[in-house]
CSV table of C-alpha atoms in Angstrom, one decimal:
chain,number,residue,atom,x,y,z
G,1,MET,CA,-8.1,34.4,-10.8
G,2,LYS,CA,-8.4,32.5,-13.8
G,3,ALA,CA,-11.7,31.0,-14.9
G,4,ASN,CA,-10.3,27.5,-14.4
G,5,GLN,CA,-9.4,28.2,-10.8
G,6,LEU,CA,-12.8,29.8,-10.2
G,7,SER,CA,-14.5,26.8,-11.6
G,8,SER,CA,-12.5,24.4,-9.5
G,9,LEU,CA,-13.2,26.6,-6.4
G,10,ALA,CA,-16.9,26.6,-7.1
G,11,GLN,CA,-16.9,22.8,-7.6
G,12,ARG,CA,-15.1,22.3,-4.3
G,13,TYR,CA,-17.5,24.7,-2.4
G,14,GLY,CA,-20.4,23.2,-4.2
G,15,SER,CA,-19.3,19.7,-3.1
G,16,TYR,CA,-19.0,20.9,0.5
G,17,LEU,CA,-22.4,22.5,0.4
G,18,LEU,CA,-23.9,19.3,-1.1
G,19,LYS,CA,-22.2,17.2,1.6
G,20,ALA,CA,-23.4,19.6,4.3
G,21,PHE,CA,-26.9,19.5,2.9
G,22,GLY,CA,-26.8,15.7,2.8
G,23,LEU,CA,-25.6,15.5,6.4
G,24,PHE,CA,-28.3,17.9,7.5
G,25,ALA,CA,-31.0,15.8,5.6
G,26,VAL,CA,-29.8,12.6,7.3
G,27,ILE,CA,-29.8,14.3,10.8
G,28,TYR,CA,-33.3,15.6,10.1
G,29,VAL,CA,-34.6,12.2,9.0
G,30,VAL,CA,-33.1,10.5,12.0
G,31,CYS,CA,-34.5,13.0,14.4
G,32,ALA,CA,-38.0,12.8,12.7
G,33,VAL,CA,-38.0,9.0,12.8
G,34,THR,CA,-36.8,9.0,16.5
G,35,SER,CA,-39.4,11.5,17.6
G,36,ALA,CA,-42.1,9.6,15.8
G,37,ARG,CA,-41.0,6.3,17.5
G,38,PHE,CA,-40.8,8.0,20.9
G,39,GLU,CA,-44.3,9.4,20.4
G,40,THR,CA,-45.6,5.9,19.5
G,41,LEU,CA,-43.9,4.4,22.6
G,42,ARG,CA,-45.5,7.2,24.8
G,43,GLU,CA,-48.9,6.4,23.4
G,44,GLN,CA,-48.4,2.7,24.0
G,45,SER,CA,-47.3,3.3,27.6
G,46,VAL,CA,-50.4,5.2,28.2
G,47,ASN,CA,-52.5,2.4,26.8
G,48,LEU,CA,-50.8,-0.3,28.8
G,49,PRO,CA,-53.2,-2.7,30.5
G,50,THR,CA,-54.4,-1.9,34.0
G,51,GLY,CA,-52.1,-3.4,36.5
G,52,TYR,CA,-49.1,-3.5,34.2
G,53,ILE,CA,-45.9,-3.8,36.2
G,54,SER,CA,-42.4,-3.2,34.7
G,55,ALA,CA,-39.5,-5.5,35.3
G,56,ALA,CA,-37.9,-2.8,37.5
G,57,GLN,CA,-41.1,-2.5,39.6
G,58,ARG,CA,-41.4,-6.3,39.9
G,59,THR,CA,-37.7,-6.5,41.0
G,60,ARG,CA,-38.4,-3.9,43.7
G,61,GLU,CA,-41.5,-5.7,44.9
G,62,LEU,CA,-39.6,-9.0,45.1
G,63,ASP,CA,-36.9,-7.3,47.2
G,64,CYS,CA,-39.5,-5.7,49.6
G,65,LEU,CA,-41.3,-9.1,49.9
G,66,THR,CA,-38.0,-10.9,50.5
G,67,ARG,CA,-37.1,-8.4,53.3
G,68,ASN,CA,-40.5,-8.8,54.9
G,69,ILE,CA,-40.3,-12.6,54.9
G,70,TYR,CA,-36.7,-12.5,56.1
G,71,TRP,CA,-37.3,-10.1,59.0
G,72,GLU,CA,-40.7,-11.5,60.0
G,73,ALA,CA,-40.2,-15.3,59.5
G,74,ALA,CA,-36.5,-16.2,58.7
G,75,ASN,CA,-36.5,-19.0,61.3
G,76,GLU,CA,-40.0,-20.2,60.4
G,77,PRO,CA,-40.7,-23.3,58.3
G,78,PHE,CA,-41.3,-23.0,54.6
G,79,GLU,CA,-45.1,-22.7,55.2
G,80,GLY,CA,-44.6,-20.0,57.7
G,81,LYS,CA,-42.6,-18.0,55.3
G,82,VAL,CA,-45.3,-18.5,52.6
G,83,GLY,CA,-47.9,-17.4,55.2
G,84,VAL,CA,-46.1,-14.1,55.7
G,85,ALA,CA,-45.7,-13.5,52.0
G,86,GLN,CA,-49.3,-14.5,51.4
G,87,VAL,CA,-50.6,-12.1,54.0
G,88,THR,CA,-48.6,-9.3,52.4
G,89,LEU,CA,-50.1,-10.0,49.0
G,90,ASN,CA,-53.6,-10.5,50.4
G,91,ARG,CA,-53.3,-7.0,51.9
G,92,VAL,CA,-52.3,-5.6,48.5
G,93,GLU,CA,-55.3,-7.2,46.9
G,94,SER,CA,-57.8,-6.4,49.7
G,95,GLY,CA,-58.2,-2.7,49.1
G,96,LYS,CA,-57.9,-2.1,52.9
G,97,PHE,CA,-54.2,-1.5,52.8
G,98,ALA,CA,-51.7,0.1,50.4
G,99,SER,CA,-51.9,-0.9,46.8
G,100,SER,CA,-48.3,-2.3,46.2
G,101,VAL,CA,-46.1,-4.8,47.9
G,102,CYS,CA,-43.5,-2.2,49.0
G,103,ALA,CA,-46.2,0.2,50.2
G,104,VAL,CA,-47.8,-2.5,52.3
G,105,VAL,CA,-44.5,-3.7,53.8
G,106,TYR,CA,-43.5,-0.1,54.8
G,107,GLN,CA,-47.0,1.2,55.7
G,108,LYS,CA,-47.3,3.1,58.9
G,109,ASN,CA,-50.4,4.3,60.7
G,110,VAL,CA,-50.8,6.6,63.7
G,111,PHE,CA,-53.0,5.4,66.6
G,112,TYR,CA,-53.5,7.7,69.6
G,113,GLU,CA,-50.4,9.7,68.5
G,114,LYS,CA,-48.3,6.6,68.3
G,115,VAL,CA,-46.7,5.4,65.0
G,116,VAL,CA,-47.5,1.7,64.3
G,117,CYS,CA,-46.0,-0.3,61.5
G,118,GLN,CA,-47.9,-3.0,59.7
G,119,PHE,CA,-44.9,-5.3,60.3
G,120,SER,CA,-43.0,-4.9,63.6
G,121,TRP,CA,-39.5,-5.3,62.2
G,122,PHE,CA,-39.8,-2.1,60.3
G,123,CYS,CA,-40.7,0.0,63.3
G,124,GLU,CA,-38.3,-1.8,65.6
G,125,ARG,CA,-35.3,-1.9,63.4
G,126,GLY,CA,-35.9,0.9,60.8
G,127,ASN,CA,-35.0,-0.4,57.4
G,128,PRO,CA,-32.2,-2.8,58.1
G,129,SER,CA,-30.1,-3.5,55.0
G,130,LYS,CA,-27.5,-5.9,56.4
G,131,VAL,CA,-28.4,-9.5,55.9
G,132,ILE,CA,-27.4,-11.4,59.1
G,133,HIS,CA,-27.8,-15.0,57.9
G,134,ARG,CA,-27.3,-15.5,54.1
G,135,PRO,CA,-28.9,-19.0,53.8
G,136,LEU,CA,-32.1,-17.7,55.5
G,137,TRP,CA,-32.1,-14.7,53.2
G,138,ASN,CA,-31.8,-16.9,50.1
G,139,GLU,CA,-34.6,-19.1,51.4
G,140,SER,CA,-36.8,-16.1,52.0
G,141,GLU,CA,-36.0,-14.9,48.4
G,142,GLU,CA,-37.0,-18.3,47.0
G,143,VAL,CA,-40.3,-18.2,48.9
G,144,ALA,CA,-40.9,-14.6,47.7
G,145,LYS,CA,-40.4,-15.7,44.1
G,146,LYS,CA,-42.7,-18.7,44.5
G,147,VAL,CA,-45.5,-16.6,46.0
G,148,LEU,CA,-45.1,-13.3,44.0
G,149,LEU,CA,-44.0,-14.7,40.6
G,150,GLU,CA,-45.4,-18.2,40.5
G,151,GLY,CA,-48.7,-17.6,42.4
G,152,PHE,CA,-48.0,-20.3,45.1
G,153,ARG,CA,-50.5,-20.1,47.9
G,154,LEU,CA,-51.6,-22.0,51.0
G,155,PRO,CA,-55.4,-22.6,50.6
G,156,SER,CA,-56.0,-22.3,54.3
G,157,LEU,CA,-54.6,-18.7,54.2
G,158,LYS,CA,-56.7,-17.5,51.2
G,159,ASN,CA,-58.3,-14.8,53.3
G,160,ALA,CA,-55.5,-14.2,55.9
G,161,LEU,CA,-54.8,-10.5,56.4
G,162,TYR,CA,-53.2,-10.6,59.9
G,163,TYR,CA,-50.9,-12.7,62.0
G,164,HIS,CA,-48.9,-12.4,65.2
G,165,ALA,CA,-46.4,-14.5,67.1
G,166,ASP,CA,-47.7,-17.1,69.4
G,167,TYR,CA,-46.0,-15.6,72.4
G,168,VAL,CA,-48.1,-12.4,72.3
G,169,ASN,CA,-51.8,-11.9,72.7
G,170,PRO,CA,-53.1,-8.8,71.1
G,171,GLY,CA,-56.7,-9.6,72.0
G,172,TRP,CA,-57.9,-9.5,68.4
G,173,LYS,CA,-61.5,-10.4,67.8
G,174,LYS,CA,-60.8,-11.7,64.3
G,175,PRO,CA,-61.4,-15.2,63.1
G,176,ARG,CA,-58.4,-17.4,63.6
G,177,LEU,CA,-57.5,-19.3,60.5
G,178,GLU,CA,-54.4,-21.4,61.3
G,179,LYS,CA,-51.2,-21.6,63.3
G,180,ILE,CA,-48.0,-22.2,61.4
G,181,GLY,CA,-44.7,-22.4,63.2
G,182,HIS,CA,-44.8,-19.5,65.7
G,183,HIS,CA,-47.3,-17.4,63.9
G,184,ILE,CA,-51.1,-17.4,64.3
G,185,PHE,CA,-53.0,-16.2,61.2
G,186,TYR,CA,-56.3,-14.3,61.1
G,187,GLY,CA,-58.6,-13.1,58.5
G,188,GLU,CA,-62.0,-13.6,57.1
G,189,LYS,CA,-63.6,-17.0,56.9
G,190,THR,CA,-65.5,-17.9,53.8
């Protein structure tokens, strides 16, 4: 090979090597910056305030609360729906029940070898997914939003932790707070 051809070949391979090195350097920098950013995000997620709830968690809680209102109080007046939602959230905040909305809604206990749900619809119907009456579902969802997201509460049910339909008598020895629609609410008087 002539010197001219060797020089041209060396320049071409040198150019390829330089481009490959440049590409490698860019990839290295991108990976290093991305890793550093992920590490920062991980540290920040560990340092999130106590009780922080992600949008996905809040959406799930809203769905669980909507289901509970719908299956427990779909035909009740607005205040009755709020009462069911408020009892659910009061239970979350009480420390006597599960610590999240969904866990409270789906909580089961065993008494004398019998499984008992906190809310009867879940034991009686399992976890129904089919909405029977869409307008009542929509109203239940609106109530769930008002109570969960906007903090709407009925002052008379501030301490309500229990309720039952007015056509049953469980014989509870709890302070009766109020009757709304077909539900009688109980809790702790202040």
